[in-house]
Short mmCIF file of C-alpha atoms and ligand atoms in Angstrom, two decimals:
data_model
loop_
_atom_site.label_atom_id
_atom_site.label_comp_id
_atom_site.label_asym_id
_atom_site.label_seq_id
_atom_site.Cartn_x
_atom_site.Cartn_y
_atom_site.Cartn_z
CA UNK A 1 12.30 -5.64 -20.98
CA UNK A 2 9.48 -8.13 -20.40
CA UNK A 3 7.75 -6.14 -17.62
CA UNK A 4 5.39 -3.35 -18.57
CA UNK A 5 4.23 -2.26 -15.16
CA UNK A 6 6.71 -1.78 -12.36
CA UNK A 7 5.52 -1.16 -8.85
CA UNK A 8 7.58 0.26 -6.03
CA UNK A 9 6.39 -0.95 -2.64
CA UNK A 10 7.99 0.12 0.62
CA UNK A 11 7.27 2.32 3.63
CA UNK A 12 7.21 6.08 3.42
CA UNK A 13 10.80 7.21 3.23
CA UNK A 14 12.07 3.92 1.72
CA UNK A 15 13.26 5.73 -1.42
CA UNK A 16 10.48 4.77 -3.82
CA UNK A 17 10.38 8.19 -5.44
CA UNK A 18 14.13 8.49 -5.74
CA UNK A 19 14.52 5.09 -7.31
CA UNK A 20 11.46 5.38 -9.52
CA UNK A 21 12.87 8.63 -10.89
CA UNK A 22 16.18 6.92 -11.93
CA UNK A 23 14.43 3.94 -13.45
CA UNK A 24 12.06 6.25 -15.34
CA UNK A 25 14.96 8.25 -16.80
CA UNK A 26 16.80 5.06 -17.81
CA UNK A 27 13.88 3.21 -19.48
CA UNK A 28 12.15 6.38 -20.74
CA UNK A 29 8.77 5.40 -19.29
CA UNK A 30 6.69 7.61 -16.95
CA UNK A 31 6.95 7.59 -13.17
CA UNK A 32 3.43 7.76 -11.88
CA UNK A 33 3.37 8.94 -8.27
CA UNK A 34 -0.10 9.08 -6.74
CA UNK A 35 1.34 11.22 -3.95
CA UNK A 36 2.63 13.84 -6.43
CA UNK A 37 -0.63 13.81 -8.41
CA UNK A 38 -2.64 14.26 -5.21
CA UNK A 39 -0.40 17.08 -3.95
CA UNK A 40 -0.84 18.90 -7.25
CA UNK A 41 -4.62 18.31 -7.05
CA UNK A 42 -4.60 19.81 -3.54
CA UNK A 43 -2.61 22.84 -4.68
CA UNK A 44 -5.04 23.40 -7.55
CA UNK A 45 -8.09 22.76 -5.36
CA UNK A 46 -9.61 20.30 -7.84
CA UNK A 47 -12.46 18.00 -6.67
CA UNK A 48 -9.92 15.16 -6.16
CA UNK A 49 -7.68 17.55 -4.22
CA UNK A 50 -10.52 18.66 -1.95
CA UNK A 51 -11.44 15.02 -1.26
CA UNK A 52 -7.84 14.16 -0.43
CA UNK A 53 -6.53 17.11 1.52
CA UNK A 54 -7.64 16.30 5.10
CA UNK A 55 -6.61 12.63 4.76
CA UNK A 56 -3.14 13.58 3.50
CA UNK A 57 -2.59 16.14 6.24
CA UNK A 58 -3.51 13.53 8.85
CA UNK A 59 -1.20 10.91 7.29
CA UNK A 60 -4.15 8.68 6.40
CA UNK A 61 -4.81 7.04 3.08
CA UNK A 62 -7.01 8.74 0.51
CA UNK A 63 -10.10 6.61 -0.41
CA UNK A 64 -9.41 3.76 -2.85
CA UNK A 65 -11.92 5.03 -5.39
CA UNK A 66 -10.14 8.34 -5.73
CA UNK A 67 -6.63 6.93 -6.27
CA UNK A 68 -7.89 4.13 -8.54
CA UNK A 69 -9.55 6.66 -10.80
CA UNK A 70 -6.40 8.74 -10.90
CA UNK A 71 -4.32 5.78 -11.88
CA UNK A 72 -6.83 4.47 -14.44
CA UNK A 73 -6.77 7.85 -16.19
CA UNK A 74 -3.02 8.24 -16.05
CA UNK A 75 -2.09 4.79 -17.37
CA UNK A 76 -4.53 5.26 -20.26
CA UNK A 77 -2.45 8.17 -21.61
CA UNK A 78 -0.24 7.67 -24.68
CA UNK A 79 3.07 8.01 -22.82
CA UNK A 80 2.16 4.99 -20.65
CA UNK A 81 1.73 2.70 -23.60
CA UNK A 82 5.27 1.19 -23.54
CA UNK A 83 5.10 0.72 -19.82
CA UNK A 84 5.06 2.73 -16.56
CA UNK A 85 6.29 2.86 -13.04
CA UNK A 86 3.90 3.14 -10.08
CA UNK A 87 5.33 4.87 -7.10
CA UNK A 88 3.05 4.82 -4.03
CA UNK A 89 0.27 2.76 -5.67
CA UNK A 90 -1.25 0.34 -4.82
CA UNK A 91 -1.34 0.83 -1.05
CA UNK A 92 -4.30 -1.39 -0.10
CA UNK A 93 -5.45 -4.83 -1.13
CA UNK A 94 -8.49 -3.29 -2.84
CA UNK A 95 -6.19 -1.04 -4.93
CA UNK A 96 -4.02 -4.02 -5.88
CA UNK A 97 -7.09 -5.93 -7.08
CA UNK A 98 -8.32 -2.89 -8.95
CA UNK A 99 -4.91 -2.56 -10.60
CA UNK A 100 -5.06 -6.25 -11.62
CA UNK A 101 -8.30 -5.55 -13.43
CA UNK A 102 -6.86 -2.41 -15.14
CA UNK A 103 -3.78 -4.32 -16.34
CA UNK A 104 -5.89 -7.12 -17.64
CA UNK A 105 -8.17 -4.71 -19.48
CA UNK A 106 -5.08 -3.20 -21.09
CA UNK A 107 -3.86 -6.66 -22.12
CA UNK A 108 -0.76 -6.43 -19.91
CA UNK A 109 0.74 -9.24 -17.94
CA UNK A 110 1.55 -9.28 -14.24
CA UNK A 111 3.38 -6.31 -12.81
CA UNK A 112 6.93 -6.60 -11.47
CA UNK A 113 7.01 -5.55 -7.82
CA UNK A 114 10.03 -4.17 -5.96
CA UNK A 115 9.78 -4.05 -2.22
CA UNK A 116 12.35 -1.62 -0.80
CA UNK A 117 13.18 -2.53 2.77
CA UNK A 118 14.69 0.04 5.13
CA UNK A 119 15.39 0.00 8.88
CA UNK A 120 12.99 2.05 11.02
CA UNK A 121 15.56 4.56 12.39
CA UNK A 122 16.84 5.33 8.93
CA UNK A 123 13.28 5.78 7.60
CA UNK A 124 12.67 8.46 10.26
CA UNK A 125 15.81 10.41 9.36
CA UNK A 126 15.02 10.16 5.61
CA UNK A 127 11.51 11.55 6.21
CA UNK A 128 12.33 14.29 8.73
CA UNK A 129 15.40 15.34 6.66
CA UNK A 130 13.71 15.29 3.25
CA UNK A 131 13.53 18.50 1.21
CA UNK A 132 12.20 18.84 -2.35
CA UNK A 133 12.98 21.45 -4.96
CA UNK A 134 9.87 23.55 -5.67
CA UNK A 135 10.91 23.91 -9.33
CA UNK A 136 12.34 20.56 -10.58
CA UNK A 137 11.27 18.14 -7.84
CA UNK A 138 14.83 17.07 -7.06
CA UNK A 139 14.96 15.37 -3.62
CA UNK A 140 17.63 16.29 -1.03
CA UNK A 141 18.13 15.21 2.56
CA UNK A 142 19.66 17.58 5.13
CA UNK A 143 21.41 14.65 6.84
CA UNK A 144 22.61 12.50 3.94
CA UNK A 145 22.50 14.56 0.78
CA UNK A 146 22.38 18.25 1.61
CA UNK A 147 22.38 20.91 -1.13
CA UNK A 148 25.56 23.02 -1.47
CA UNK A 149 23.66 26.06 -0.20
CA UNK A 150 21.07 25.52 2.56
CA UNK A 151 17.52 25.64 1.28
CA UNK A 152 18.49 26.08 -2.39
CA UNK A 153 18.50 23.50 -5.22
CA UNK A 154 21.98 22.87 -6.71
CA UNK A 155 20.49 22.39 -10.18
CA UNK A 156 18.24 25.39 -10.74
CA UNK A 157 18.36 27.53 -7.56
CA UNK A 158 14.77 26.60 -6.70
CA UNK A 159 13.65 26.94 -3.14
CA UNK A 160 13.75 23.67 -1.18
CA UNK A 161 10.55 22.82 0.65
CA UNK A 162 9.63 20.35 3.38
CA UNK A 163 6.45 18.45 2.67
CA UNK A 164 3.72 19.34 5.13
CA UNK A 165 3.14 15.65 5.87
CA UNK A 166 6.84 15.17 6.80
CA UNK A 167 6.13 16.49 10.33
CA UNK A 168 6.81 14.05 13.13
CA UNK A 169 3.23 13.34 14.12
CA UNK A 170 2.05 12.81 10.54
CA UNK A 171 5.06 10.61 9.81
CA UNK A 172 4.06 8.37 12.76
CA UNK A 173 0.55 8.01 11.27
CA UNK A 174 1.85 7.36 7.75
CA UNK A 175 3.99 4.56 9.11
CA UNK A 176 1.02 3.05 10.93
CA UNK A 177 -1.08 3.25 7.70
CA UNK A 178 1.77 1.50 5.88
CA UNK A 179 2.02 -1.36 8.46
CA UNK A 180 -1.73 -1.93 8.62
CA UNK A 181 -2.89 -1.35 5.10
CA UNK A 182 0.04 -1.60 2.74
CA UNK A 183 2.42 -4.24 4.09
CA UNK A 184 -0.13 -7.11 3.42
CA UNK A 185 0.57 -6.47 -0.25
CA UNK A 186 4.01 -8.00 0.20
CA UNK A 187 2.41 -11.39 0.73
CA UNK A 188 -0.16 -10.72 -2.03
CA UNK A 189 2.55 -10.19 -4.61
CA UNK A 190 4.86 -12.84 -3.20
CA UNK A 191 2.00 -15.28 -3.71
CA UNK A 192 1.80 -14.28 -7.38
CA UNK A 193 5.57 -14.88 -7.72
CA UNK A 194 6.27 -11.31 -8.91
CA UNK A 195 8.01 -9.79 -5.82
CA UNK A 196 11.65 -8.81 -5.60
CA UNK A 197 13.24 -7.53 -2.39
CA UNK A 198 15.65 -4.62 -2.45
CA UNK A 199 17.93 -3.65 0.43
CA UNK A 200 17.15 0.03 0.72
CA UNK A 201 19.62 0.74 3.59
CA UNK A 202 22.39 1.48 1.09
CA UNK A 203 23.39 4.64 -0.82
CA UNK A 204 20.69 5.64 -3.40
CA UNK A 205 23.23 5.55 -6.27
CA UNK A 206 24.32 2.01 -5.35
CA UNK A 207 20.75 0.86 -5.24
CA UNK A 208 19.83 2.53 -8.55
CA UNK A 209 22.78 0.97 -10.38
CA UNK A 210 21.96 -2.52 -9.12
CA UNK A 211 18.23 -2.06 -9.76
CA UNK A 212 18.59 -0.88 -13.33
CA UNK A 213 21.02 -3.72 -14.05
CA UNK A 214 18.57 -6.32 -12.74
CA UNK A 215 15.64 -4.72 -14.53
CA UNK A 216 17.54 -4.85 -17.81
CA UNK A 217 17.68 -8.63 -17.43
CA UNK A 218 14.19 -9.11 -16.03
P1 LIG B 301 3.44 9.71 -0.86
O1 LIG B 301 3.98 10.92 -1.51
O2 LIG B 301 3.41 8.50 -1.71
O3 LIG B 301 4.12 9.44 0.47
O4 LIG B 301 1.90 10.01 -0.53
C1 LIG B 301 1.53 11.12 0.28
C2 LIG B 301 0.09 10.89 0.75
O5 LIG B 301 -0.81 10.83 -0.35
C3 LIG B 301 -0.15 9.64 1.55
O6 LIG B 301 0.15 9.76 2.94
C4 LIG B 301 -1.67 9.43 1.33
O7 LIG B 301 -2.42 10.34 2.14
C5 LIG B 301 -1.84 9.88 -0.13
N1 LIG B 301 -1.68 8.76 -1.04
C6 LIG B 301 -0.73 8.64 -2.00
N2 LIG B 301 -0.85 7.51 -2.70
C7 LIG B 301 -1.94 6.90 -2.17
C8 LIG B 301 -2.59 5.65 -2.45
N3 LIG B 301 -2.18 4.81 -3.38
N4 LIG B 301 -3.68 5.34 -1.66
C9 LIG B 301 -4.20 6.19 -0.72
N5 LIG B 301 -3.57 7.33 -0.39
C10 LIG B 301 -2.47 7.70 -1.13
#
């Protein structure tokens, strides 16, 4: 593979995490989710977590300096050396420019950017129906991909939790933040000639198979 940094763009609920997980397993490179890292920081009440908590609960973006520091640290770790997948970063133009500098400093070329496009109604059902295993992180959806037993992970019996920011009001604000602050990145990366669009309205397995196939050739 020629690409060393893969970015998943797309609105909340587009399936970035689900697809990034499959690509990560296939290419054996880490999936770096700023949302996951921030949620863990909030749970552990670290300084970053304390700085991020209120913003996350309101569905607003966490300050650029915080997420840029997180990513800089994470992509400097040994397991990122062969390449990495960014899921949920960058989300503002300033973050994208900061990432450009980090990639340049690491001697890496341009990232490859996948923009997952999903219709608005489907996004809402994906977000309101999403449940995550508290043990292994496996993602379910009560409408489209329910577990065999309600509230319990099929794989390890872990309790399935709903993210606190998957409430209707916070979802609305997260979608506004996406439209206003993140969607301009589509043109930014299109201008660099590194953007690929993905139809995210299909079944996750269909998307993953097609995506991995095209990434093998990229
Ligand atoms: P996610 O799990 O990617 O949907 O992120 C959950 C929340 O974490 C977002 O609504 C933001 O509050 C925060 N967050 C995650 N990634 C970023 C980022 N790159 N920039 C700013 N805030 C972020």
